[in-house]
Coordinates of C-alpha atoms in Angstrom, one line a residue:
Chain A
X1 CA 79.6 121.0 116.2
X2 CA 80.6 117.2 116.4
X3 CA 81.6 116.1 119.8
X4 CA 83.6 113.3 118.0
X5 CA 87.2 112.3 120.1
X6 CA 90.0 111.6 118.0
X7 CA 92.8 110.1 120.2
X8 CA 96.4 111.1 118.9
X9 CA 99.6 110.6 121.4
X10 CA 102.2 113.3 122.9
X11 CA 105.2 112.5 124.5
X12 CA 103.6 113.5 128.1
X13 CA 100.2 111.8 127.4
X14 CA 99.7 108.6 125.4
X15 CA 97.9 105.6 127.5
X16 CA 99.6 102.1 126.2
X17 CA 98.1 99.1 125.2
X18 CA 99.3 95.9 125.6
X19 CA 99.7 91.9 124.8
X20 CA 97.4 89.9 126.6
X21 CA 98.5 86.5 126.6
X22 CA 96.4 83.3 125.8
X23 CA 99.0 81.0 124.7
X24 CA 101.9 82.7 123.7
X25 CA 105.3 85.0 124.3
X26 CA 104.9 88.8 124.0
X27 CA 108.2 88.5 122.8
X28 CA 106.8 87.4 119.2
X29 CA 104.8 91.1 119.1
X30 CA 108.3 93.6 119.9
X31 CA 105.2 95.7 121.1
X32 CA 106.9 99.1 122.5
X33 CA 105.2 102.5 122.3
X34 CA 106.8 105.5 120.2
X35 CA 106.4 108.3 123.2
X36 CA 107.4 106.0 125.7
X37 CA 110.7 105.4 123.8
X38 CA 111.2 108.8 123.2
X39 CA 110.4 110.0 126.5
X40 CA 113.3 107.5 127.9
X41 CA 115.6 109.0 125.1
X42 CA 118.5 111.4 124.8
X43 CA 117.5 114.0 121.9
X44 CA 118.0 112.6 118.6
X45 CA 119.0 108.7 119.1
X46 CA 117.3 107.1 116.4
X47 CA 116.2 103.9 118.2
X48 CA 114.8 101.6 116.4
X49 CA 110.9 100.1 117.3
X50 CA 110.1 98.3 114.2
X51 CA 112.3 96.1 112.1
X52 CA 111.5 93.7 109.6
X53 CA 114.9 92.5 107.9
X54 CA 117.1 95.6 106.6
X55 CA 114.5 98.2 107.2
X56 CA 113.5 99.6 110.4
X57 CA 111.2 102.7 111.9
X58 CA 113.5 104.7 113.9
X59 CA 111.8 106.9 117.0
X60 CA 113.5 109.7 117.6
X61 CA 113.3 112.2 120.4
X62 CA 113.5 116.2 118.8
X63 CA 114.6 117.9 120.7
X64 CA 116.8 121.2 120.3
X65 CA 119.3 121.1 116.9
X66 CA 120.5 117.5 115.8
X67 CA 123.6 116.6 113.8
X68 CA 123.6 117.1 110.0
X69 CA 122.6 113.2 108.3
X70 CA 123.2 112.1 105.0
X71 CA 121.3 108.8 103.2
X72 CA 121.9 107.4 100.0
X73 CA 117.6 106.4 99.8
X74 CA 114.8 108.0 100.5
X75 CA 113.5 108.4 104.4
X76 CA 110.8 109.6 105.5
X77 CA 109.6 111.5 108.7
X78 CA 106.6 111.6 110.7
X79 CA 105.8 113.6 113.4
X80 CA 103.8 111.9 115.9
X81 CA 104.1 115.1 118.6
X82 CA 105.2 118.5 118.5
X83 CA 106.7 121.2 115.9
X84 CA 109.7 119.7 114.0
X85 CA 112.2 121.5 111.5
X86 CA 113.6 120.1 108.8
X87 CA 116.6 121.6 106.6
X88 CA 117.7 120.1 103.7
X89 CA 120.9 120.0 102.0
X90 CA 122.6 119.1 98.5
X91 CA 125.7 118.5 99.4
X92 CA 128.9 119.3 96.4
X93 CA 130.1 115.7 96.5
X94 CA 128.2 112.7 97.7
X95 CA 128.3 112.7 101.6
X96 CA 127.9 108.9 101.5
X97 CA 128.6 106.1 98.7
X98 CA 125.4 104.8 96.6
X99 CA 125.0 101.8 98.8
X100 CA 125.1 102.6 102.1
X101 CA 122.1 101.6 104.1
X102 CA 120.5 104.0 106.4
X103 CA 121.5 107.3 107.6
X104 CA 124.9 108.8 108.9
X105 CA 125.7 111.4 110.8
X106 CA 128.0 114.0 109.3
X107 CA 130.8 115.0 111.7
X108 CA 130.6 118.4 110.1
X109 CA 128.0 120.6 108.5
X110 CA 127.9 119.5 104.6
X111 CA 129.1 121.9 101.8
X112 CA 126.5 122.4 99.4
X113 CA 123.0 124.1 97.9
X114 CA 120.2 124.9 100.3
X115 CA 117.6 123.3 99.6
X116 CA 115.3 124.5 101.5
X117 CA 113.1 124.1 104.6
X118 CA 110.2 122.5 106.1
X119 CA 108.5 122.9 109.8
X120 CA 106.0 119.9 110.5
X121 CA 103.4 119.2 112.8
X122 CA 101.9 116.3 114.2
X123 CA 100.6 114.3 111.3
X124 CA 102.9 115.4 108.7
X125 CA 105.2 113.5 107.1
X126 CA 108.4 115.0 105.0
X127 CA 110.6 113.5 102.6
X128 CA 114.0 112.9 102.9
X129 CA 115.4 112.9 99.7
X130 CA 118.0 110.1 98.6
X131 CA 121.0 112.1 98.4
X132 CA 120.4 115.1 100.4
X133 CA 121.5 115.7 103.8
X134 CA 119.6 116.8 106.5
X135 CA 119.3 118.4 109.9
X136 CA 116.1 118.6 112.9
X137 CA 115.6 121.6 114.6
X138 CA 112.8 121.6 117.5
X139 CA 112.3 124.3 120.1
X140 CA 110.6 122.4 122.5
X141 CA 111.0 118.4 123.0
X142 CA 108.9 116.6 120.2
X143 CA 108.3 113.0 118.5
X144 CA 109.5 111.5 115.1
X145 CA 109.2 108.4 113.6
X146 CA 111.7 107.5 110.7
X147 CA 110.6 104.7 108.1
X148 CA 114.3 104.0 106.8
X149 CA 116.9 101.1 106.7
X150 CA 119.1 100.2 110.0
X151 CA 121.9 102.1 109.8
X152 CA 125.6 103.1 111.5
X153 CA 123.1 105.7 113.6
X154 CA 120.0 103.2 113.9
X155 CA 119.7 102.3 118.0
X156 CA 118.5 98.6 119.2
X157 CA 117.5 98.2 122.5
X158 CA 114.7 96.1 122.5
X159 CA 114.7 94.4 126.0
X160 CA 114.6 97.6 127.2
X161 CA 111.8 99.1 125.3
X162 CA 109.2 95.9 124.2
X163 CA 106.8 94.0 126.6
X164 CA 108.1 91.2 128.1
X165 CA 106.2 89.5 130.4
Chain B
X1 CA 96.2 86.2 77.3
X2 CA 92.9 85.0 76.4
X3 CA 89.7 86.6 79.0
X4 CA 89.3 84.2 81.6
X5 CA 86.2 82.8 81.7
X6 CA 83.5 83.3 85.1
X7 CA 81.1 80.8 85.0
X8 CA 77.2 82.3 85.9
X9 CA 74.0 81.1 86.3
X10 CA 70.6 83.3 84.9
X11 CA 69.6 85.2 87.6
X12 CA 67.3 83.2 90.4
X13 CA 63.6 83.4 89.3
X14 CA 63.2 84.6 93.0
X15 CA 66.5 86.2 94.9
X16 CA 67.5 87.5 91.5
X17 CA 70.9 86.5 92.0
X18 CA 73.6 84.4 89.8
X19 CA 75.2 81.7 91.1
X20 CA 78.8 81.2 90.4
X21 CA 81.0 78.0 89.9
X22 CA 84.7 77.8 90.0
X23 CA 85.7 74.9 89.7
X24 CA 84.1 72.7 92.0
X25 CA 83.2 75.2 94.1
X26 CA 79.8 76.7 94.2
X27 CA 78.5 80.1 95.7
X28 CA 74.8 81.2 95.8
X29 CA 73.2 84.1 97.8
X30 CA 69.7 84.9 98.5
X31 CA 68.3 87.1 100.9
X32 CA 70.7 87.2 104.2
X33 CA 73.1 84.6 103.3
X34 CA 75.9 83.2 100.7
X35 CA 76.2 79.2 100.5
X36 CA 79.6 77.8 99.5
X37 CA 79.7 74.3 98.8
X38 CA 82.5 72.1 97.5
X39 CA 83.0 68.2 96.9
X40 CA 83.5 67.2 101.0
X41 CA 81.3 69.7 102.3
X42 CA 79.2 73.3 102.5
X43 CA 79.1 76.3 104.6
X44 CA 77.0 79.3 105.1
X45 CA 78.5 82.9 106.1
X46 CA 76.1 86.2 106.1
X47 CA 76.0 87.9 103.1
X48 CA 77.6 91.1 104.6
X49 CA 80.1 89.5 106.0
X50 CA 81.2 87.7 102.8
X51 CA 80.7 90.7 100.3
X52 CA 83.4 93.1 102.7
X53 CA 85.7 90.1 102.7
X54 CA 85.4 89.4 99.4
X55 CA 85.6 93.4 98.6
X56 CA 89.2 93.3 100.3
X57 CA 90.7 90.2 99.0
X58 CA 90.0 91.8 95.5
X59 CA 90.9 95.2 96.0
X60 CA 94.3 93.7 97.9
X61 CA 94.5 91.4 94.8
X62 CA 95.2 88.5 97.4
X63 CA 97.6 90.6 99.3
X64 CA 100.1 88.7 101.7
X65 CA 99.5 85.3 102.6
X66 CA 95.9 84.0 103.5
X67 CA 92.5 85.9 103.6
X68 CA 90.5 83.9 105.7
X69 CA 87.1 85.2 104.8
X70 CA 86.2 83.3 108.4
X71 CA 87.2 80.5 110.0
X72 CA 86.4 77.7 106.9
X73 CA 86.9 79.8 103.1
X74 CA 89.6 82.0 102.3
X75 CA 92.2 82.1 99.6
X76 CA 95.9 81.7 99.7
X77 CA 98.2 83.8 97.4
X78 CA 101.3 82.7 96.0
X79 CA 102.0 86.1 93.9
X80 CA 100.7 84.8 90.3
X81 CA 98.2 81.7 92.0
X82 CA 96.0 81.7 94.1
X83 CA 94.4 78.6 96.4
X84 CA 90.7 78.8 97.0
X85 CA 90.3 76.5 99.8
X86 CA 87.9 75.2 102.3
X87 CA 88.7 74.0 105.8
X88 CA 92.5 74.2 104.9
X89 CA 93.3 76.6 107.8
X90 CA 90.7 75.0 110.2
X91 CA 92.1 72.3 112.6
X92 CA 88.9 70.1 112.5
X93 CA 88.7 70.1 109.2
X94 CA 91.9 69.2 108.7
X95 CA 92.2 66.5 111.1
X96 CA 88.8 64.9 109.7
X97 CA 89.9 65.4 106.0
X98 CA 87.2 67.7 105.1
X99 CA 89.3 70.4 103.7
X100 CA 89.6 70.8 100.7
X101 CA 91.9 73.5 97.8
X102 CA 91.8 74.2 94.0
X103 CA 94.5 76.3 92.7
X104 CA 93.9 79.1 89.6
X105 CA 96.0 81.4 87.8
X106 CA 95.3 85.0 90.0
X107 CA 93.5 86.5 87.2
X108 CA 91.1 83.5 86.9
X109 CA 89.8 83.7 90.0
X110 CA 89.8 87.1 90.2
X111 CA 87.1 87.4 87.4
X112 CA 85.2 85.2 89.0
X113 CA 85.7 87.1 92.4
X114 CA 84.6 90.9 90.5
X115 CA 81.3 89.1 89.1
X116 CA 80.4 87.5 92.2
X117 CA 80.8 90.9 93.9
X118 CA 79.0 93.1 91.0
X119 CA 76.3 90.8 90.9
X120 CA 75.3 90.5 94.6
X121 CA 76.2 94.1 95.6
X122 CA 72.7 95.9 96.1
X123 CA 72.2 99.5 94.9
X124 CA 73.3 101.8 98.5
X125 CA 75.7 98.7 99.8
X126 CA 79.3 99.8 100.2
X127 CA 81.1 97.0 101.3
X128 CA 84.2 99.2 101.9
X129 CA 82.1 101.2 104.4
X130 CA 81.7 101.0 108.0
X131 CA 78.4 99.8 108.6
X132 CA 77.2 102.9 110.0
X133 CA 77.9 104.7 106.7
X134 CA 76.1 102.0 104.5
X135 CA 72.6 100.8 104.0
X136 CA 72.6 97.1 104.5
X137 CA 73.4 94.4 101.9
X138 CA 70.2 92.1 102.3
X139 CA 67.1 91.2 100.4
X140 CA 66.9 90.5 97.3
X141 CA 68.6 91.7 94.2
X142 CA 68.3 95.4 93.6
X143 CA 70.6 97.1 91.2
X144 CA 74.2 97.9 91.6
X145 CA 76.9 99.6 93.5
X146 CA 79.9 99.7 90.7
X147 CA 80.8 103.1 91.9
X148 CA 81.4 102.1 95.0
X149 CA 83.3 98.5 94.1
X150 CA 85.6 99.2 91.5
X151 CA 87.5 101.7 93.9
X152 CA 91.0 101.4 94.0
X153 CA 93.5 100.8 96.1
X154 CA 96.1 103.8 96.4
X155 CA 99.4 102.9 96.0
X156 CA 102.0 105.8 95.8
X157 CA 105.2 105.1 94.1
X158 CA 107.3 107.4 96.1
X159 CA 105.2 109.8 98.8
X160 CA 101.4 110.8 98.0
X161 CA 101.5 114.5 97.2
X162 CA 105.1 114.7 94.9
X163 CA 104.4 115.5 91.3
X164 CA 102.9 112.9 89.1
X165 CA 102.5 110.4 92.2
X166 CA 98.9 109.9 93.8
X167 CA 97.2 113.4 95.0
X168 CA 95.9 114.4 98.0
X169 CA 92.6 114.6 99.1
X170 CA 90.5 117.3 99.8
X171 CA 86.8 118.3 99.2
X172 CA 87.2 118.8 96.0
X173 CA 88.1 116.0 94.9
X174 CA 85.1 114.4 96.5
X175 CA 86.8 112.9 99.7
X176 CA 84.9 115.1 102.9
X177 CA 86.5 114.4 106.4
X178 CA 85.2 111.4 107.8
X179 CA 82.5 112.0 110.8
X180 CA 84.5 110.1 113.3
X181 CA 87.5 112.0 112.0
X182 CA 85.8 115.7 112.5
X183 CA 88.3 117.4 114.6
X184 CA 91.3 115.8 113.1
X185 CA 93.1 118.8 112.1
X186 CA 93.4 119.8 108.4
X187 CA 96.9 122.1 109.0
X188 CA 99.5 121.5 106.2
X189 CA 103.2 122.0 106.4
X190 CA 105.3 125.1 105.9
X191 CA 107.3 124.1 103.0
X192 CA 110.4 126.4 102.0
X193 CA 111.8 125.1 98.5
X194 CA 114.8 126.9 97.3
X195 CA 114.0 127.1 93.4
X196 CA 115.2 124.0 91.4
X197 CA 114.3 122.1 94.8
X198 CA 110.4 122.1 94.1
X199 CA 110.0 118.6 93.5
X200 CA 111.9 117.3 96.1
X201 CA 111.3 119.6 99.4
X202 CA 108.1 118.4 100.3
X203 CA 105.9 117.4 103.0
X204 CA 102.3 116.7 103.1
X205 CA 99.3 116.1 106.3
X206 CA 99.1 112.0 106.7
X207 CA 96.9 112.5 109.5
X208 CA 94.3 115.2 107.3
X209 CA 95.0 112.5 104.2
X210 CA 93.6 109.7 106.3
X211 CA 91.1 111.7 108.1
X212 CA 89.4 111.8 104.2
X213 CA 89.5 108.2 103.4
X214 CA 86.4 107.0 102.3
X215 CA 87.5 103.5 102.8
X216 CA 88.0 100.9 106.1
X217 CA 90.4 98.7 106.5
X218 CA 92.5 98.9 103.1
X219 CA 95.7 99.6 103.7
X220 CA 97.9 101.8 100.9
X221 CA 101.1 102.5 99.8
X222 CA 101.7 106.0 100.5
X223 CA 105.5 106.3 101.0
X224 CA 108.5 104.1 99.6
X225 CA 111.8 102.8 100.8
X226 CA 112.2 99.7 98.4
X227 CA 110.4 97.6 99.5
X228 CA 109.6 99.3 103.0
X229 CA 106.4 100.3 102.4
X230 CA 104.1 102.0 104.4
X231 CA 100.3 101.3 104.4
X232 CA 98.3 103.2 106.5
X233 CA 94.6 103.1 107.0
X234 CA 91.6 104.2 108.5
X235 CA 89.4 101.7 110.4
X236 CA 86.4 101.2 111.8
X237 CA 84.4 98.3 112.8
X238 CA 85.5 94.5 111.9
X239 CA 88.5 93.9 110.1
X240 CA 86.3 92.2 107.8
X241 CA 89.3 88.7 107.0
X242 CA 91.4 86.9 109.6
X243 CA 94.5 87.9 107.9
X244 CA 97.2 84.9 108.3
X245 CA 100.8 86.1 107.8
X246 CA 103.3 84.4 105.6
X247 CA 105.7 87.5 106.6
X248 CA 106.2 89.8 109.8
X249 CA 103.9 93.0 108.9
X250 CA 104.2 95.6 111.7
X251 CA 101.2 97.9 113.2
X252 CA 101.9 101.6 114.5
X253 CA 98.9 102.7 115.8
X254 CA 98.6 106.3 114.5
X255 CA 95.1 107.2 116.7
X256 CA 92.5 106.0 119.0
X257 CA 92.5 102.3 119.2
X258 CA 92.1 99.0 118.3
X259 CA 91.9 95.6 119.6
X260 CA 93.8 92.5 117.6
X261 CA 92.6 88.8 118.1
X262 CA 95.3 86.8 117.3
X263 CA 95.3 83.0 116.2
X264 CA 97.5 80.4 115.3
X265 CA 97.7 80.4 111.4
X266 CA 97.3 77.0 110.8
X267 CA 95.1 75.9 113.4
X268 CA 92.7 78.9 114.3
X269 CA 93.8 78.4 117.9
X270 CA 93.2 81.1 120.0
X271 CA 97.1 82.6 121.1
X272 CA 96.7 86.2 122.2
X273 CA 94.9 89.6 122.3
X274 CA 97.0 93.0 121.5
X275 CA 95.3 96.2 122.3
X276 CA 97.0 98.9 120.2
X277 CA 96.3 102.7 121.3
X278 CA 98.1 106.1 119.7
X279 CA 102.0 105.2 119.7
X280 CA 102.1 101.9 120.1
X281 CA 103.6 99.6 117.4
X282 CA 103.9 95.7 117.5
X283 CA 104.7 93.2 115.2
X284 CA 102.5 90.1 113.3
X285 CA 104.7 87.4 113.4
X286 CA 104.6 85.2 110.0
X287 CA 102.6 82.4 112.0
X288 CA 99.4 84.1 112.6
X289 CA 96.5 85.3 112.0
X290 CA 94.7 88.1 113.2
X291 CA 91.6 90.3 113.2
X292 CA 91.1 93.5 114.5
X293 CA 88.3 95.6 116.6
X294 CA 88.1 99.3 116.2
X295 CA 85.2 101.0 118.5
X296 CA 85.9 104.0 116.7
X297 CA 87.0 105.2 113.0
X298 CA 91.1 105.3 113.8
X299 CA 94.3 105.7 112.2
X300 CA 96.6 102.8 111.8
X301 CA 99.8 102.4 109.7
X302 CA 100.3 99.4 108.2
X303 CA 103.6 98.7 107.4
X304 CA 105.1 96.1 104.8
X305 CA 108.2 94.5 103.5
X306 CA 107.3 93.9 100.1
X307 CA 110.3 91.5 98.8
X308 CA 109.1 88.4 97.1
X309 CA 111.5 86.3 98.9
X310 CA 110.3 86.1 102.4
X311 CA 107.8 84.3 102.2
X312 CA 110.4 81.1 100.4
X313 CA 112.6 82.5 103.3
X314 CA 110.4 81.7 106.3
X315 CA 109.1 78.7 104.8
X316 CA 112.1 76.8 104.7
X317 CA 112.8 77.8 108.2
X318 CA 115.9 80.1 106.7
X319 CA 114.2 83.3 108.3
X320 CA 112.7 83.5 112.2
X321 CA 108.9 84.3 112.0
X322 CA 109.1 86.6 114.4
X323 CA 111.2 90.0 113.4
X324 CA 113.4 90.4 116.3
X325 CA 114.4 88.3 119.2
X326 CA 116.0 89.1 122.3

């Protein structure tokens, strides 16, 4: 039996790094930590922690049943901590136009096929299909990250969530 | 397009090595070390440390921006050239005029740069491999390692696991769990696909994938979002290049940890440390360059915006080198 340590994070235990200055801002390294920003979130903002022009990773806090989304791309979700469900949708008519960037929240469950279903663990990562819509489900509180583009639901706040000083 | 052509020597009566010439560059091995030497100077590196540098900047094909092999030789891709240079990133050398650059069509060099590696890759040296997991690259010649070389990097066109895009790994298909990576679990997904919806409900272990790489420090594509692309990795040891930025790349830490030295890119001036564990992410501003420490085999996702523009865009000062500010 290998007595080998392989250090994942959870959104009650994660130990954070850090930037230690020589000459420098840690301004210029947006460093932040995924459980951290969840932890200090309300269930399913989509805040974002990494952005590099249009596209950004979202972390998201799952927690309970989030609004239905729609995307005109591909996402993709990762789930750094816990059990998340994803239910996907093929909505009758396009819930959003061809060129919208990043997700948006549907003010009302979609009409359309099921698609079907997925439940994800930490590690996994799910696709989000261009075109679908989309819902989280997650019984107790858990960790996503979202590799999309910002977005009408896409969260900045980084003062509040990077190292600065 | 005609073959391009890699200048060799015979093999040394002794070392049993070629020597190579590009240009006016020259690069000879023998037992424990590779000599480079060019018209306003030489330099000396350690054979193993060359060969896993070398080993990346060819399976990255150049990648994104410089690949300082150390502090004095790298390359410097501009997406269909590529500089070889010496001293061009090194502040003494620049200030003394030592440094010095030749410029080739990418596949020119990169002849030159497979032969080079072929040749003075001993049978049982896997450059790609922690150094743990390897025997040692020294002595003189003895066989090959093309097996272990001419690995390529993965780059998925969508997500790894969809149909017709790059497969998983498993033991099967000759990729074990790593030993540092033992307990990582090997769970998959519950996936529900209404019929019709095969292709596109799907879901797949990162965490297991990267638990099998056989591979440090080679980051590949393994999910899509125009040009967002995400790279991750599995690392262990040395990054074996200080990587200099000519665009932001981001770092999420996926496990364990790792420490980043970070340098000015021009200059090699020392400018900060960043020590990544599980859930952190920061950003490599476009003015750096850095070189990471991982004590352990860990996880890290590597994450890129692949548009051709940026770099144009950061270089004229039209785009911040840093990715946010506030």
């Amino acid at each position: 039996m290998s007595d080998v340590k392989t250090v994942f994070g959870a959104l009650d235990n994660y130990q954070k790094g850090g930037v230690e200055v020589i000459d420098d801002d840690p301004r210029n390294y947006v460093f932040s930590n995924v459980f951290e920003v969840a932890a200090r979130s309300k269930p399913y903002e989509r805040v974002a922690v990494g952005k590099n022009f249009e596209y950004v990773i979202e972390a998201v806090r799952a927690e309970g049943t989030s609004p239905w989304y729609a995307c005109a791309h591909d996402e993709f979700a990762l789930v750094m901590d816990g059990r998340v469900e994803v239910r996907l949708l093929k909505p009758e008519t396009p819930a959003v136009v061809a060129d919208k960037a990043g997700a948006v929240a549907l003010g009302a469950p979609p009409v359309g096929r099921k698609m079907g279903r997925v439940v994800a663990g930490r590690g996994h990562m799910t696709l989000l299909p261009k075109g679908s819509a989309y819902q989280f489900h997650a019984d107790r509180a858990s960790v996503v990250t979202i590799q999309t583009i910002q977005g009408e639901v896409t969260i900045e706040r980084w003062a509040d969530i990077c190292q600065t000083g | 397009m005609a073959t391009p052509v890699v200048e060799a020597s015979e093999p040394d009566n002794y070392y049993g090595y070629r020597r190579f010439r590009k240009g006016k560059f020259e690069f000879q091995r023998d037992e424990y070390f590779v000599h480079i030497r060019w018209p306003k100077g030489t330099h000396t590196m350690a054979a193993d440390v060359f060969l896993r540098a070398l080993q990346r900047d060819i399976a990255w094909n150049f990648f994104y921006g410089t690949v300082n092999f150390d502090g004095v030789f790298g390359t410097l891709n501009h997406y269909g050239t590529v500089d070889i240079f010496a001293g061009r990133f090194n502040d003494a050398y620049r200030k003394a005029g030592r440094d010095y650059n030749e410029t080739y069509a990418s596949d020119e060099l990169m002849a030159t740069f497979k032969a080079m590696l072929d040749d003075w890759t001993n049978r049982g040296y896997d450059p790609f491999a922690a150094p743990e997991e390897t025997k040692h690259p020294y002595g003189r010649k003895d066989g090959e390692n093309r097996r272990a070389i001419e690995r390529l990097r993965v780059t998925a066109k969508r997500m790894v696991g969809l149909p017709g895009d790059t497969p998983l790994r498993s033991d099967a298909g000759g990729y074990p769990v790593n030993r540092h990576f033992a307990d990582v679990p090997q769970d998959r997904p519950e996936i529900h696909a209404e019929p019709g919806f095969e292709n596109e409900v799907s879901a797949f272990n990162l965490f297991a994938y990267l638990s099998r790489s056989d591979v440090t420090w080679n980051p590949s594509v393994c999910s899509v979002v125009k040009d967002s692309l995400y790279c991750p990795t599995s690392e262990e040891f040395i990054l074996p290049v200080e990587h200099g930025n000519d665009r932001v790349e981001w770092f999420m830490q996926l496990s364990d940890e790792i420490i980043w030295e970070i340098k000015h890119k021009e200059t090699g001036a020392p400018r900060a440390r960043v020590i990544c564990r599980a859930g952190d992410i920061c950003a490599m501003p476009a003015d750096i360059r850095h070189q990471g420490f991982s004590p352990k085999r860990s996880m890290l996702l590597v994450w890129e915006n692949n548009s051709n523009a940026i770099p144009a865009l950061i270089q004229s000062g039209k785009a911040p080198v840093v990715p946010v500010v506030f």
